[in-house]
Amino acid sequence: SLELNEVAGYWNKVVEINNYQKTRFAKNIIKELFNNVSGKKITILGWAFKKNTNDSRESAAIEIADILIENGALINVYDPKVSSDRILSDLKEINNKKEKQNKNSITICNDPYDAIDKSHAIAIITEWEEFISLDWKKIYKIMMSPAKIFDGRNLLDSKYLKKLGFNIYSIGKS
């Protein structure tokens, strides 16, 4: 209505790129888990769209979890502020699956270690400070091997985690 077609086109491209990055992140998890996540547990750390909030609108976690569920993954989620009801509602809004299918594919945990136990991979989606100070030695012991971390926020010390034995994949890093 304001005849700002170039500006509108620019912002549409920004949205397209953001959506592409979410899909790319999920597909990278699938690829690094030998192109098969069916029946594999993947832990998502952080559901909120940013730290220090319980707001999950437009959160990358929603689309990433949906893609992984579509490919048969079992998702565990830990977020210190987003409620279980909100997480299930977010998934219901994004897909046409029945609520029962979502509930069978996702487990919301109140403790990060419970969420991570026997996981094949961890995906860091929200940059909660508490994730930095988790006991990563303990986590390495309770995960399935090879232990993989997908750090979508470049939050963690990748050199330290590699020394512990993790395979770590960070956005923008080789």
CSV table of C-alpha atoms in Angstrom, one decimal:
chain,number,residue,atom,x,y,z
A,1,SER,CA,0.0,0.0,0.0
A,2,LEU,CA,3.0,2.3,0.5
A,3,GLU,CA,4.5,1.2,-2.8
A,4,LEU,CA,7.7,0.0,-1.1
A,5,ASN,CA,8.0,-3.1,-3.2
A,6,GLU,CA,11.8,-3.3,-3.0
A,7,VAL,CA,11.7,-3.1,0.8
A,8,ALA,CA,9.0,-5.7,1.0
A,9,GLY,CA,11.0,-7.9,-1.3
A,10,TYR,CA,14.0,-7.5,0.9
A,11,TRP,CA,12.2,-8.6,4.0
A,12,ASN,CA,10.5,-11.5,2.2
A,13,LYS,CA,14.0,-12.7,1.3
A,14,VAL,CA,15.1,-12.4,4.9
A,15,VAL,CA,12.2,-14.6,6.0
A,16,GLU,CA,13.0,-17.1,3.2
A,17,ILE,CA,16.6,-17.3,4.4
A,18,ASN,CA,15.6,-17.8,8.0
A,19,ASN,CA,13.3,-20.6,7.0
A,20,TYR,CA,16.0,-22.2,4.9
A,21,GLN,CA,18.4,-22.1,7.8
A,22,LYS,CA,15.9,-24.0,10.1
A,23,THR,CA,15.4,-26.7,7.4
A,24,ARG,CA,19.1,-26.9,6.8
A,25,PHE,CA,19.9,-27.3,10.5
A,26,ALA,CA,17.4,-30.2,10.8
A,27,LYS,CA,18.6,-31.8,7.6
A,28,ASN,CA,22.2,-31.6,8.9
A,29,ILE,CA,21.2,-33.5,12.0
A,30,ILE,CA,19.6,-36.2,9.9
A,31,LYS,CA,22.6,-36.4,7.6
A,32,GLU,CA,25.1,-36.6,10.5
A,33,LEU,CA,23.0,-39.4,12.1
A,34,PHE,CA,23.6,-41.5,9.0
A,35,ASN,CA,20.6,-40.2,7.1
A,36,ASN,CA,18.2,-42.0,9.4
A,37,VAL,CA,16.7,-40.6,12.6
A,38,SER,CA,13.8,-43.1,12.8
A,39,GLY,CA,13.5,-44.2,16.4
A,40,LYS,CA,16.5,-42.2,17.5
A,41,LYS,CA,16.3,-39.8,20.5
A,42,ILE,CA,17.3,-36.3,19.8
A,43,THR,CA,17.3,-33.7,22.6
A,44,ILE,CA,16.4,-30.1,21.9
A,45,LEU,CA,17.8,-27.8,24.5
A,46,GLY,CA,15.8,-24.6,24.3
A,47,TRP,CA,12.3,-24.0,22.9
A,48,ALA,CA,11.9,-20.3,23.4
A,49,PHE,CA,12.8,-18.0,20.5
A,50,LYS,CA,15.4,-16.3,22.7
A,51,LYS,CA,16.8,-16.7,26.2
A,52,ASN,CA,15.2,-15.3,29.3
A,53,THR,CA,11.6,-15.6,27.9
A,54,ASN,CA,8.9,-18.1,27.7
A,55,ASP,CA,7.8,-16.8,24.3
A,56,SER,CA,8.1,-19.5,21.6
A,57,ARG,CA,6.4,-17.6,18.7
A,58,GLU,CA,8.6,-18.0,15.6
A,59,SER,CA,11.0,-20.2,17.5
A,60,ALA,CA,13.4,-22.2,15.3
A,61,ALA,CA,12.8,-25.2,17.6
A,62,ILE,CA,9.2,-25.7,16.3
A,63,GLU,CA,10.1,-26.2,12.7
A,64,ILE,CA,13.3,-28.2,13.5
A,65,ALA,CA,11.3,-30.6,15.8
A,66,ASP,CA,8.6,-30.9,13.2
A,67,ILE,CA,11.1,-32.0,10.5
A,68,LEU,CA,12.8,-34.4,12.8
A,69,ILE,CA,9.4,-35.9,13.9
A,70,GLU,CA,8.4,-36.2,10.2
A,71,ASN,CA,11.5,-38.3,9.8
A,72,GLY,CA,10.7,-40.6,12.7
A,73,ALA,CA,12.8,-39.1,15.5
A,74,LEU,CA,11.8,-39.2,19.1
A,75,ILE,CA,12.3,-35.7,20.5
A,76,ASN,CA,13.1,-34.8,24.1
A,77,VAL,CA,12.8,-31.1,25.0
A,78,TYR,CA,14.2,-29.1,27.9
A,79,ASP,CA,13.5,-25.4,28.2
A,80,PRO,CA,13.6,-23.7,31.6
A,81,LYS,CA,10.6,-21.4,30.9
A,82,VAL,CA,8.4,-22.8,28.1
A,83,SER,CA,5.6,-25.0,29.4
A,84,SER,CA,4.7,-28.4,28.1
A,85,ASP,CA,1.3,-27.2,26.9
A,86,ARG,CA,2.9,-24.4,24.9
A,87,ILE,CA,5.4,-26.8,23.2
A,88,LEU,CA,2.6,-29.2,22.2
A,89,SER,CA,0.4,-26.3,21.1
A,90,ASP,CA,3.3,-25.0,18.9
A,91,LEU,CA,3.7,-28.3,17.2
A,92,LYS,CA,0.0,-28.7,16.7
A,93,GLU,CA,-0.2,-25.3,15.0
A,94,ILE,CA,2.6,-26.0,12.5
A,95,ASN,CA,1.6,-29.4,11.3
A,96,ASN,CA,-1.5,-31.4,10.4
A,97,LYS,CA,-0.5,-34.4,12.5
A,98,LYS,CA,-2.9,-35.5,15.2
A,99,GLU,CA,-2.2,-34.3,18.7
A,100,LYS,CA,-1.7,-38.0,19.8
A,101,GLN,CA,1.1,-38.4,17.2
A,102,ASN,CA,2.9,-35.3,18.5
A,103,LYS,CA,2.5,-36.6,22.1
A,104,ASN,CA,4.0,-40.0,21.1
A,105,SER,CA,7.0,-38.3,19.4
A,106,ILE,CA,7.9,-35.7,22.0
A,107,THR,CA,8.8,-35.8,25.6
A,108,ILE,CA,9.1,-32.6,27.6
A,109,CYS,CA,11.5,-32.9,30.5
A,110,ASN,CA,12.0,-30.8,33.6
A,111,ASP,CA,15.7,-31.7,33.9
A,112,PRO,CA,18.3,-31.3,31.1
A,113,TYR,CA,20.1,-34.5,32.1
A,114,ASP,CA,16.9,-36.5,31.9
A,115,ALA,CA,16.3,-35.0,28.5
A,116,ILE,CA,19.8,-36.0,27.3
A,117,ASP,CA,20.0,-39.5,28.8
A,118,LYS,CA,20.5,-42.0,26.0
A,119,SER,CA,20.1,-39.4,23.3
A,120,HIS,CA,21.8,-39.8,19.9
A,121,ALA,CA,22.2,-36.0,19.5
A,122,ILE,CA,21.7,-32.7,21.2
A,123,ALA,CA,20.5,-29.6,19.4
A,124,ILE,CA,21.1,-26.3,21.1
A,125,ILE,CA,18.3,-24.0,19.9
A,126,THR,CA,18.1,-21.3,22.5
A,127,GLU,CA,21.1,-19.6,24.1
A,128,TRP,CA,20.2,-20.2,27.7
A,129,GLU,CA,23.3,-19.5,29.9
A,130,GLU,CA,22.7,-22.6,32.0
A,131,PHE,CA,23.6,-24.8,29.0
A,132,ILE,CA,27.2,-23.5,29.2
A,133,SER,CA,27.6,-24.7,32.8
A,134,LEU,CA,26.1,-28.2,32.3
A,135,ASP,CA,28.3,-31.1,33.3
A,136,TRP,CA,29.5,-32.0,29.8
A,137,LYS,CA,31.6,-34.9,31.1
A,138,LYS,CA,28.5,-36.5,32.6
A,139,ILE,CA,26.5,-35.8,29.5
A,140,TYR,CA,29.1,-37.5,27.3
A,141,LYS,CA,28.8,-40.6,29.5
A,142,ILE,CA,25.0,-40.8,29.4
A,143,MET,CA,24.6,-40.2,25.6
A,144,MET,CA,24.6,-42.7,22.9
A,145,SER,CA,27.9,-43.0,21.0
A,146,PRO,CA,29.0,-41.3,18.9
A,147,ALA,CA,27.8,-38.3,20.9
A,148,LYS,CA,26.8,-35.4,18.7
A,149,ILE,CA,26.0,-31.8,19.5
A,150,PHE,CA,24.5,-29.4,17.0
A,151,ASP,CA,25.1,-25.9,18.5
A,152,GLY,CA,22.7,-23.6,16.7
A,153,ARG,CA,23.8,-20.6,18.8
A,154,ASN,CA,27.6,-21.1,19.0
A,155,LEU,CA,27.1,-21.1,22.7
A,156,LEU,CA,29.4,-23.9,23.7
A,157,ASP,CA,33.2,-24.3,23.9
A,158,SER,CA,33.7,-26.6,20.9
A,159,LYS,CA,37.4,-27.2,21.6
A,160,TYR,CA,36.6,-28.4,25.1
A,161,LEU,CA,33.7,-30.6,23.9
A,162,LYS,CA,35.9,-32.2,21.2
A,163,LYS,CA,38.5,-33.0,23.8
A,164,LEU,CA,35.8,-34.8,25.7
A,165,GLY,CA,35.0,-36.9,22.6
A,166,PHE,CA,31.9,-35.1,21.2
A,167,ASN,CA,31.3,-34.6,17.6
A,168,ILE,CA,30.2,-30.9,17.5
A,169,TYR,CA,28.6,-29.0,14.7
A,170,SER,CA,28.3,-25.3,15.1
A,171,ILE,CA,26.7,-22.7,12.8
A,172,GLY,CA,29.3,-21.0,10.6
A,173,LYS,CA,32.2,-23.1,11.8
A,174,SER,CA,33.9,-25.9,10.1
